[in-house]
């Protein structure tokens, strides 16, 4: 499946020049634009053209933005994402849409990014305002084929998108609570053995 056409701007213009400083002003403007966007996110490409063989971009995310679960198969594209500021959860799914894994990503922690193979269905859930990520992905970009969105994932901008995102967040919270309880039990057992 292809990505739905979004009428609101999705990206700021790429900067000019053969050497582009990556500045706090650049990402500050990006985060401000993401706050104003109805999508609650915005891209700042660093690459100059959709045909570039390697795409580099910052992505400003606000809590509540919905990125449909997707993979990159046409053509196959690996993707590397580093969290520069804020926090988000990387979520992966199987072919039927069952959540198979999740990883909390935060700068300055053990898990600050992910590298994703082309065949993996995934999404990101922003946890903090002004979450800033840096992405590197194989080019070229074709809006019609960049994201393979499965039938089980609601399209961005549809009435089903918000309830789907909320249910995903609920499942992630339940899993986090269960993991925290298990950790408490293990700690209590270890203390009782001492």
PDB file of N, CA and C in Angstrom, residues 1 6 14 55-56 74 82 85 90 98 113-114 120 125 130-131 147-148 158 180-181:
ATOM      1  N   UNK A   1       0.832  -1.179   0.000  1.00  0.00           N
ATOM      2  CA  UNK A   1       0.000   0.000   0.000  1.00  0.00           C
ATOM      3  C   UNK A   1       0.877   1.243   0.000  1.00  0.00           C
ATOM      4  N   UNK A   6      -0.920  13.880   1.670  1.00  0.00           N
ATOM      5  CA  UNK A   6      -1.159  14.840   2.747  1.00  0.00           C
ATOM      6  C   UNK A   6      -1.059  16.229   2.138  1.00  0.00           C
ATOM      7  N   UNK A  14      15.211  22.404   1.731  1.00  0.00           N
ATOM      8  CA  UNK A  14      16.585  21.970   1.984  1.00  0.00           C
ATOM      9  C   UNK A  14      17.500  23.190   1.967  1.00  0.00           C
ATOM     10  N   UNK A  55      19.629   9.918   1.790  1.00  0.00           N
ATOM     11  CA  UNK A  55      18.819  10.991   2.353  1.00  0.00           C
ATOM     12  C   UNK A  55      19.178  11.168   3.823  1.00  0.00           C
ATOM     13  N   UNK A  56      19.424  12.416   4.200  1.00  0.00           N
ATOM     14  CA  UNK A  56      19.728  12.782   5.573  1.00  0.00           C
ATOM     15  C   UNK A  56      18.748  13.865   5.974  1.00  0.00           C
ATOM     16  N   UNK A  74      10.181  -0.510  -1.720  1.00  0.00           N
ATOM     17  CA  UNK A  74      10.137  -0.226  -3.151  1.00  0.00           C
ATOM     18  C   UNK A  74      10.863   1.073  -3.487  1.00  0.00           C
ATOM     19  N   UNK A  82      18.536   8.300  14.866  1.00  0.00           N
ATOM     20  CA  UNK A  82      19.184   8.669  16.118  1.00  0.00           C
ATOM     21  C   UNK A  82      18.347   9.725  16.810  1.00  0.00           C
ATOM     22  N   UNK A  85      17.149  14.725  20.774  1.00  0.00           N
ATOM     23  CA  UNK A  85      16.525  15.361  21.944  1.00  0.00           C
ATOM     24  C   UNK A  85      15.151  14.747  22.141  1.00  0.00           C
ATOM     25  N   UNK A  90      10.369   3.205  19.639  1.00  0.00           N
ATOM     26  CA  UNK A  90      10.392   2.520  18.353  1.00  0.00           C
ATOM     27  C   UNK A  90       9.544   1.265  18.528  1.00  0.00           C
ATOM     28  N   UNK A  98       0.668  -7.515  14.593  1.00  0.00           N
ATOM     29  CA  UNK A  98       0.879  -7.801  16.011  1.00  0.00           C
ATOM     30  C   UNK A  98       2.177  -7.121  16.444  1.00  0.00           C
ATOM     31  N   UNK A 113      19.149   5.099  19.511  1.00  0.00           N
ATOM     32  CA  UNK A 113      18.796   5.023  18.104  1.00  0.00           C
ATOM     33  C   UNK A 113      18.571   3.595  17.666  1.00  0.00           C
ATOM     34  N   UNK A 114      18.141   3.452  16.408  1.00  0.00           N
ATOM     35  CA  UNK A 114      17.918   2.128  15.828  1.00  0.00           C
ATOM     36  C   UNK A 114      18.349   2.139  14.368  1.00  0.00           C
ATOM     37  N   UNK A 120      11.044  -4.667   7.860  1.00  0.00           N
ATOM     38  CA  UNK A 120      10.451  -4.574   9.199  1.00  0.00           C
ATOM     39  C   UNK A 120       9.367  -3.486   9.225  1.00  0.00           C
ATOM     40  N   UNK A 125       6.662   6.487  18.290  1.00  0.00           N
ATOM     41  CA  UNK A 125       5.704   7.209  19.121  1.00  0.00           C
ATOM     42  C   UNK A 125       6.493   8.227  19.941  1.00  0.00           C
ATOM     43  N   UNK A 130       8.916  18.339  21.468  1.00  0.00           N
ATOM     44  CA  UNK A 130      10.152  18.699  20.771  1.00  0.00           C
ATOM     45  C   UNK A 130      11.146  17.542  20.689  1.00  0.00           C
ATOM     46  N   UNK A 131      10.637  16.348  20.433  1.00  0.00           N
ATOM     47  CA  UNK A 131      11.528  15.222  20.169  1.00  0.00           C
ATOM     48  C   UNK A 131      12.161  15.453  18.801  1.00  0.00           C
ATOM     49  N   UNK A 147       6.768   4.530   1.455  1.00  0.00           N
ATOM     50  CA  UNK A 147       6.309   3.753   2.602  1.00  0.00           C
ATOM     51  C   UNK A 147       5.322   2.684   2.132  1.00  0.00           C
ATOM     52  N   UNK A 148       5.594   1.445   2.531  1.00  0.00           N
ATOM     53  CA  UNK A 148       4.662   0.351   2.313  1.00  0.00           C
ATOM     54  C   UNK A 148       3.820   0.257   3.578  1.00  0.00           C
ATOM     55  N   UNK A 158      -6.966   9.854   8.611  1.00  0.00           N
ATOM     56  CA  UNK A 158      -8.273   9.198   8.574  1.00  0.00           C
ATOM     57  C   UNK A 158      -8.875   9.185   9.981  1.00  0.00           C
ATOM     58  N   UNK A 180       7.921  -3.175  34.545  1.00  0.00           N
ATOM     59  CA  UNK A 180       8.327  -2.526  35.797  1.00  0.00           C
ATOM     60  C   UNK A 180       7.982  -3.404  37.001  1.00  0.00           C
ATOM     61  N   UNK A 181       6.817  -4.028  36.977  1.00  0.00           N
ATOM     62  CA  UNK A 181       6.419  -4.917  38.080  1.00  0.00           C
ATOM     63  C   UNK A 181       7.343  -6.132  38.170  1.00  0.00           C
TER      64      UNK A 181
END
